[in-house]
XYZ file of C-alpha atoms in Angstrom:
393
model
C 207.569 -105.524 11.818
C 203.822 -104.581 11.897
C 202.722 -100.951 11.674
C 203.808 -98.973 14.449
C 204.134 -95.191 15.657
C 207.591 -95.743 16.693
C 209.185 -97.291 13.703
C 212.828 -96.822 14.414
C 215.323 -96.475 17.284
C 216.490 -93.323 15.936
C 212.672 -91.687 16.451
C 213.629 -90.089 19.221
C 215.430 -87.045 20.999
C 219.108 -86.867 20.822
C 219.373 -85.969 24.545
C 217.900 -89.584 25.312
C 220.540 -90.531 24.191
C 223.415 -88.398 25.814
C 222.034 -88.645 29.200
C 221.601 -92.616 28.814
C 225.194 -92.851 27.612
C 225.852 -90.246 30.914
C 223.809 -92.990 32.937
C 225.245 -95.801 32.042
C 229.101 -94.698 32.396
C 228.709 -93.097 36.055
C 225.492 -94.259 37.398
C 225.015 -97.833 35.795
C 223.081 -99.131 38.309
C 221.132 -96.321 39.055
C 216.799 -97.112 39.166
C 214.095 -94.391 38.114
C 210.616 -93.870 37.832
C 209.194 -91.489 35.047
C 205.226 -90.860 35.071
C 203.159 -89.296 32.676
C 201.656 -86.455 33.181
C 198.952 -84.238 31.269
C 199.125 -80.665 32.467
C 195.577 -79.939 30.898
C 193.875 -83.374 32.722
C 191.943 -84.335 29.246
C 189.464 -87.068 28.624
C 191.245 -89.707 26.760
C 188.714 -92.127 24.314
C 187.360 -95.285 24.969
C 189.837 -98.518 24.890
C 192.364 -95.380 24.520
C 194.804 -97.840 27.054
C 194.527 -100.406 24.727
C 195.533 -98.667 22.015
C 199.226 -97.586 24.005
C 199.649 -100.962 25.449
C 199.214 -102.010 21.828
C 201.836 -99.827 19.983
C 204.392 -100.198 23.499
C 204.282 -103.855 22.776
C 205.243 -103.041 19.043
C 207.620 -101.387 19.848
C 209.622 -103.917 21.464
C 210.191 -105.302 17.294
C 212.241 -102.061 16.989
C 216.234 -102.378 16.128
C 218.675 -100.548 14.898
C 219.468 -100.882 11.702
C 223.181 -100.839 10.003
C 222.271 -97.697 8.237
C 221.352 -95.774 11.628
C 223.967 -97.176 13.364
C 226.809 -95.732 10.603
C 224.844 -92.473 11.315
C 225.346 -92.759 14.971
C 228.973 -92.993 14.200
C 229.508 -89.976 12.139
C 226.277 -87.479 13.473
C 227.212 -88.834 17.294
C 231.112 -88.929 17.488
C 230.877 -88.123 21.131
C 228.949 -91.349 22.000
C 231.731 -94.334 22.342
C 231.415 -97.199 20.270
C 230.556 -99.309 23.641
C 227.361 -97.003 23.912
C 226.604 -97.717 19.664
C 227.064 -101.596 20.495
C 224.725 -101.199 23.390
C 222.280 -99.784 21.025
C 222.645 -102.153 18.563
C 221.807 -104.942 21.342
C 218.753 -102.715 22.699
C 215.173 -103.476 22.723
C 212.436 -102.084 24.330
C 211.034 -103.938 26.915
C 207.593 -103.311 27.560
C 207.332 -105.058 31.029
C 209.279 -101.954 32.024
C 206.018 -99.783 31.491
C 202.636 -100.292 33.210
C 199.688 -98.016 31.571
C 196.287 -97.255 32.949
C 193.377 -95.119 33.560
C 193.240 -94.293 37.603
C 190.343 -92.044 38.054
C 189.728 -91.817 34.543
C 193.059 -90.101 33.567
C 195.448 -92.020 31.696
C 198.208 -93.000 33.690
C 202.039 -94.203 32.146
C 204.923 -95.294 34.769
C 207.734 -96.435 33.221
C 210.423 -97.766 35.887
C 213.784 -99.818 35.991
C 217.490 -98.864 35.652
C 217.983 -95.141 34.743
C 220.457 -95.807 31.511
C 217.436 -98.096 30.217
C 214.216 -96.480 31.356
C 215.048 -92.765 29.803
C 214.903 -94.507 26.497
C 211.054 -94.461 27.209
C 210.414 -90.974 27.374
C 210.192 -89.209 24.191
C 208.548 -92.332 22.091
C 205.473 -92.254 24.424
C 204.840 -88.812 24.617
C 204.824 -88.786 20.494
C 202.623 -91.878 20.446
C 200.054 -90.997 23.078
C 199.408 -87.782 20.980
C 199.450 -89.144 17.891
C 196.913 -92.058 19.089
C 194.984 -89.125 20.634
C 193.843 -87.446 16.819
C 193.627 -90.442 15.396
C 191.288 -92.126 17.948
C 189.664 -88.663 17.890
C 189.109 -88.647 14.473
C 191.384 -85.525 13.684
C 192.994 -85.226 10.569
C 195.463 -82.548 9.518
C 194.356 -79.570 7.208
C 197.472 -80.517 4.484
C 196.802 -77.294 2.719
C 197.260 -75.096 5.874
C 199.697 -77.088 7.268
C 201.802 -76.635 3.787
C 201.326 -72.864 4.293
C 202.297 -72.341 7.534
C 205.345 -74.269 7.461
C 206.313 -72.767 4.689
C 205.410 -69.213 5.561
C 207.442 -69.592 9.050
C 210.751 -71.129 7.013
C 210.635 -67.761 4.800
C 209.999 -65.684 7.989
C 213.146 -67.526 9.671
C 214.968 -66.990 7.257
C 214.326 -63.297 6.566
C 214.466 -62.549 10.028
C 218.475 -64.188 10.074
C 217.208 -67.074 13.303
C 218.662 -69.764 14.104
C 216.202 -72.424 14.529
C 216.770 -76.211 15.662
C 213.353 -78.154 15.522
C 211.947 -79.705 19.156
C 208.899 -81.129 18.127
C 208.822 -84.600 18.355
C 206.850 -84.863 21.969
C 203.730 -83.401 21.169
C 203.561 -83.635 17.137
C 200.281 -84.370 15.770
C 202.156 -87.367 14.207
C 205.246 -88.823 12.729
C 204.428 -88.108 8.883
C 203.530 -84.469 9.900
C 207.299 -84.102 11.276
C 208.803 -85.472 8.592
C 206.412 -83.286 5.934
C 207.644 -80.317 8.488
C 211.240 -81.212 8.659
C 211.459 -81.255 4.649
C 209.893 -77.560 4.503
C 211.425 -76.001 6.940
C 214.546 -77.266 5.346
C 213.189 -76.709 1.628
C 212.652 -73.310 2.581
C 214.643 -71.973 5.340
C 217.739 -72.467 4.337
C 220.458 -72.159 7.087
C 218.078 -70.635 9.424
C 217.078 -74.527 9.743
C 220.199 -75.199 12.316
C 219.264 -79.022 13.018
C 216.564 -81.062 14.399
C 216.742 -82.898 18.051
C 214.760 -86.306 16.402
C 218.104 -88.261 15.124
C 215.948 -90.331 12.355
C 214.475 -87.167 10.825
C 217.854 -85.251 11.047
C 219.343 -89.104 8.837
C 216.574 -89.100 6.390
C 216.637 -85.461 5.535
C 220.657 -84.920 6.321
C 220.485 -82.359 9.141
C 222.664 -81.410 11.861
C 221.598 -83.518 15.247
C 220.780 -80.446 18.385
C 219.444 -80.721 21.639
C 220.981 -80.300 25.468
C 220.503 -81.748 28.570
C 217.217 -82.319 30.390
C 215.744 -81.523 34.080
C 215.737 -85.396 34.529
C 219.886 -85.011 34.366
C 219.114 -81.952 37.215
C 216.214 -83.624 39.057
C 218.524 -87.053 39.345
C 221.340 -84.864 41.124
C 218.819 -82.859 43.485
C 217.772 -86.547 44.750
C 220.791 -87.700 45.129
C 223.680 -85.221 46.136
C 221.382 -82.353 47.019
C 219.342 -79.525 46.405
C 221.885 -76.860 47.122
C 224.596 -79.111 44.979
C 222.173 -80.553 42.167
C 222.965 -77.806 39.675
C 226.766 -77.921 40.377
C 227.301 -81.532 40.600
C 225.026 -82.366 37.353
C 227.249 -79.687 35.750
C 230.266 -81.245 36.743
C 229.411 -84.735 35.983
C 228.341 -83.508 32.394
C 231.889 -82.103 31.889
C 233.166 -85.746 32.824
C 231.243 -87.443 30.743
C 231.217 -85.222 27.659
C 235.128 -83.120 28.401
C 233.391 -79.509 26.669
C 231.098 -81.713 23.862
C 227.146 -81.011 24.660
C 228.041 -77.230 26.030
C 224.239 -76.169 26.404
C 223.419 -76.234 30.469
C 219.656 -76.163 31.450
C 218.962 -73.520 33.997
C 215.553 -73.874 35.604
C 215.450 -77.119 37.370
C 215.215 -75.500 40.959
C 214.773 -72.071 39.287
C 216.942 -69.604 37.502
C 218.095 -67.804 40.284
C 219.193 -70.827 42.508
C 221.128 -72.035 39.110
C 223.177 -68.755 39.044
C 224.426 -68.967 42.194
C 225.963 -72.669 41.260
C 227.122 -71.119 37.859
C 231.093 -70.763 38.344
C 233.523 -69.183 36.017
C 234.339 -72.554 35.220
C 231.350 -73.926 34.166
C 230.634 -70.190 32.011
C 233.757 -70.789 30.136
C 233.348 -74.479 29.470
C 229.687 -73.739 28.912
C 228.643 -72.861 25.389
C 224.968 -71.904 26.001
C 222.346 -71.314 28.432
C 218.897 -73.262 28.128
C 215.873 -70.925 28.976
C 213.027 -73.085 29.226
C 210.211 -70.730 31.360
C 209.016 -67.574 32.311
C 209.806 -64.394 31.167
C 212.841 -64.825 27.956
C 213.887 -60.756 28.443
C 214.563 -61.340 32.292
C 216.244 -64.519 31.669
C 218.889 -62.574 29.310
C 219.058 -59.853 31.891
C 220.104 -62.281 34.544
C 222.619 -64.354 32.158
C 223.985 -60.994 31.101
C 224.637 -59.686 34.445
C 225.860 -63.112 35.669
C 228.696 -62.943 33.006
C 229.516 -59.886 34.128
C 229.869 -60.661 37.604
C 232.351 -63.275 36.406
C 233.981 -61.330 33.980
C 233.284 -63.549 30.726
C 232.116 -61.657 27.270
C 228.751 -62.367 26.649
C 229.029 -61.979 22.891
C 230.838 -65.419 22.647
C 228.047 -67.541 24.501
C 224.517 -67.854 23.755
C 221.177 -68.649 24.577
C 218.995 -71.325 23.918
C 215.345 -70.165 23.858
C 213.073 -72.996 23.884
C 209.676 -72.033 25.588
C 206.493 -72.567 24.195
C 207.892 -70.657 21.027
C 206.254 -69.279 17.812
C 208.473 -67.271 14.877
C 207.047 -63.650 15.683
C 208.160 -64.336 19.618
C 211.631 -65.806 18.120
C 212.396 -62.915 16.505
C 211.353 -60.203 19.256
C 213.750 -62.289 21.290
C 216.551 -61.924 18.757
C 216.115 -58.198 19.019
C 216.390 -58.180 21.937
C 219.780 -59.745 22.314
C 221.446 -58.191 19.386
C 224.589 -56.982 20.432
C 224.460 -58.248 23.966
C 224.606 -61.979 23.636
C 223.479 -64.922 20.810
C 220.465 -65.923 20.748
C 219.173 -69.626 19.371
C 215.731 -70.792 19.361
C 214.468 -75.010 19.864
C 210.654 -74.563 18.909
C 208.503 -77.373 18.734
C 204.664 -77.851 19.317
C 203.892 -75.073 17.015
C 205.856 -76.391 13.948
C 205.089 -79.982 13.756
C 201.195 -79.557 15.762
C 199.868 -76.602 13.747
C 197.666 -78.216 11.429
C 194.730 -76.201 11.187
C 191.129 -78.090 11.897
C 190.612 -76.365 15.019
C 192.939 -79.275 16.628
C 194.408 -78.344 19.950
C 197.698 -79.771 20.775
C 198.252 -81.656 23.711
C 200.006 -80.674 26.848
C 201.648 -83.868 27.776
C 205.067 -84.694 29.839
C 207.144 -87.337 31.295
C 208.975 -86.389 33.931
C 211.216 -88.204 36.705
C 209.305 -88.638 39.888
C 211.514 -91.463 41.724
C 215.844 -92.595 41.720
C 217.828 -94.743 43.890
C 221.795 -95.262 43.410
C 220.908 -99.066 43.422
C 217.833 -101.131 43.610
C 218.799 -102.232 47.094
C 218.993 -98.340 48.784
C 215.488 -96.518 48.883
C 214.039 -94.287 46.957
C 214.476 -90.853 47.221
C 211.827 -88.169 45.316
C 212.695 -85.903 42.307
C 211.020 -82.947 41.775
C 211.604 -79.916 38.696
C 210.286 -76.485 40.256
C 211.006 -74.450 37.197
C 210.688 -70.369 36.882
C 206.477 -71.149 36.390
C 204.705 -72.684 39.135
C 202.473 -74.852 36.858
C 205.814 -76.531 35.575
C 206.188 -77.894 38.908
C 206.135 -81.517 38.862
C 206.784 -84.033 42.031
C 204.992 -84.330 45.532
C 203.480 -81.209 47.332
C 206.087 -82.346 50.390
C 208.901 -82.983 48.083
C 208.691 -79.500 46.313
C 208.056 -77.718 49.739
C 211.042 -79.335 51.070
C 212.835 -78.167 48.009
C 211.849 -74.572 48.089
C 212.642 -74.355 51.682
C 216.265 -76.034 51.394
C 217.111 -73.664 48.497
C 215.179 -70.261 50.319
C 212.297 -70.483 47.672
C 209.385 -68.539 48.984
């Protein structure tokens, strides 16, 4: 296969994989739309569409290999081996993806049936940023970069955190990753808890993390909802999964909407709590006092801290819940995209704008509100409707 950015199956998010399983067992002929969308509106280069239509054509070479798919089996034992076959069988089809520049932004729509189309996600998101430096002209500075991983894996691990590694959507590339995947675990020791890129966590012989994403959430609010989205994408996860995957996502429609669906049933068979914006001390407060109301020890669960993270905020968190409840931390951006050079990450998503249960029925919007109002993503009548079906003001 020529040289691509993508160069396995396996470079991708383990939740891509969970909720396409998820997908294709209850919703198989469910349809979505995902757009990208670049929170800080950036110039892109010149030709810069080329260059993504180039590398998603490439990427349509890409199978999976009878090495990844005996690490499927044993990293993966809750994905069937229908789902494996179906990923031995899958390519990327890049018909399924229509990029341009519309008002000289760079648009990305990738639509089709939901089981197939979230494969999409992750794999653009790293390749649009790393075509970004290198069509910039941005190269890391390996010295610093050296030194800072390495300095964070020391202060992980004297500070006792548990740290998986989320960085695969906005790394400054693919070699970076892997250089920071191999220090962190060089160094870190056990504070290194896993990595949510599956052919990182096989070539360096991690543990696979991740949880659920708002497109699971935002798929339910279209469908079933906004007062049931929470519940009923809970429920449906517990189907699917019967207590495997026990991290939940909580800000969707907001925090506060997502503790009024949280029932003693889904706290018990729930493992973990996702925070994923605003404020990580008023989050805890609010899981802690929801526990309480339903009478359910905090000390056994945890949280999952994953927003816009550094070390020295990871471990002010931890302090914070010592004693009251476990704290775990996914940080991404600012392990495997601080490289020195002045370079700016990007500030890049894809998010689910569009389902239908079929491609004969309509289609229905999806918006993610979130606990930060620039986190909102979907129509201004969409997310109005939203916030006044769930009392938002």
């Amino acid at each position: 296969m020529s040289e691509c950015v993508i160069k396995s199956l396996l470079d991708t998010d383990l939740y891509k994989f969970t909720t396409g399983y998820a997908y294709s067992k209850l919703f198989p002929r469910a349809c979505g739309q995902f757009r990208f969308v670049d929170r800080d509106g950036i110039d892109y280069p010149e030709g810069f569409v080329d260059l993504v239509r180039a590398e998603i054509q490439k990427m349509s070479e890409i199978a999976l290999s009878a090495e990844e798919e005996a690490f499927l089996y044993n990293a993966l034992p809750y994905l069937p081996p229908t789902y494996i076959d179906f990923l031995k069988g899958y390519r990327f089809n890049p018909s399924e993806v229509t990029v341009n520049m519309i008002d000289g932004r760079l648009s990305i729509v990738a639509e089709g049936l939901l089981y197939r189309i979230t494969l999409w996600e992750t794999p653009i998101l790293a390749l649009v940023s790393e075509l970004y430096f290198k069509a910039k002209g941005q190269t890391p500075d390996m010295d610093y970069l050296r030194n800072s991983a390495i300095a964070k894996a020391k202060e992980m691990r004297e500070n006792d955190l548990r740290v998986s590694l989320f960085g695969m959507r906005r790394r400054f590339s693919g070699e970076v990753e892997d250089l920071v995947t191999g220090l962190l675990k060089e160094y870190g020791g056990d504070s290194l808890f896993g990595t949510s890129n599956m052919y990182y966590a096989m070539k360096h012989g991690l543990r696979v993390t991740g949880t659920h994403p708002h497109e699971w959430v935002q798929f339910h609010g279209a469908i079933y909802g906004y007062k049931m989205a929470n519940y009923m994408s809970m429920e449906h996860w517990i189907d699917v999964y019967d207590g495997d995957l026990g991290t939940v996502l909580t800000d969707t429609y907001t925090t506060d909407v997502f503790m009024l669906n949280f029932s003693k049933k889904h706290a018990n068979l729930f493992t973990s709590l996702r925070h994923d914006s605003g404020d990580p001390l008023l989050f805890t407060d609010k899981a802690l006092a929801r526990y309480a109301e339903l009478r359910i020890d905090p000390t056994i669960k945890y949280i999952v801290f994953s927003d816009s993270l550094n070390i020295p905020k990871a471990v002010k968190i931890k302090e914070y819940c010592d004693g009251k409840i476990g704290a775990t931390f996914g940080i991404g951006t600012n392990l495997t995209n601080d490289v020195g050079n002045n370079i700016k990450p990007l500030n890049i998503v894809m998010k689910l704008f569009k389902c239908r249960m079929s491609k004969s029925q309509p289609w229905q919007d999806c918006v993610k509100l979130s606990d930060v109002a620039g986190k909102h993503t979907g129509s201004e009548n969409e997310i109005r409707l939203a916030k006044e079906t769930l009392g938002i003001i």
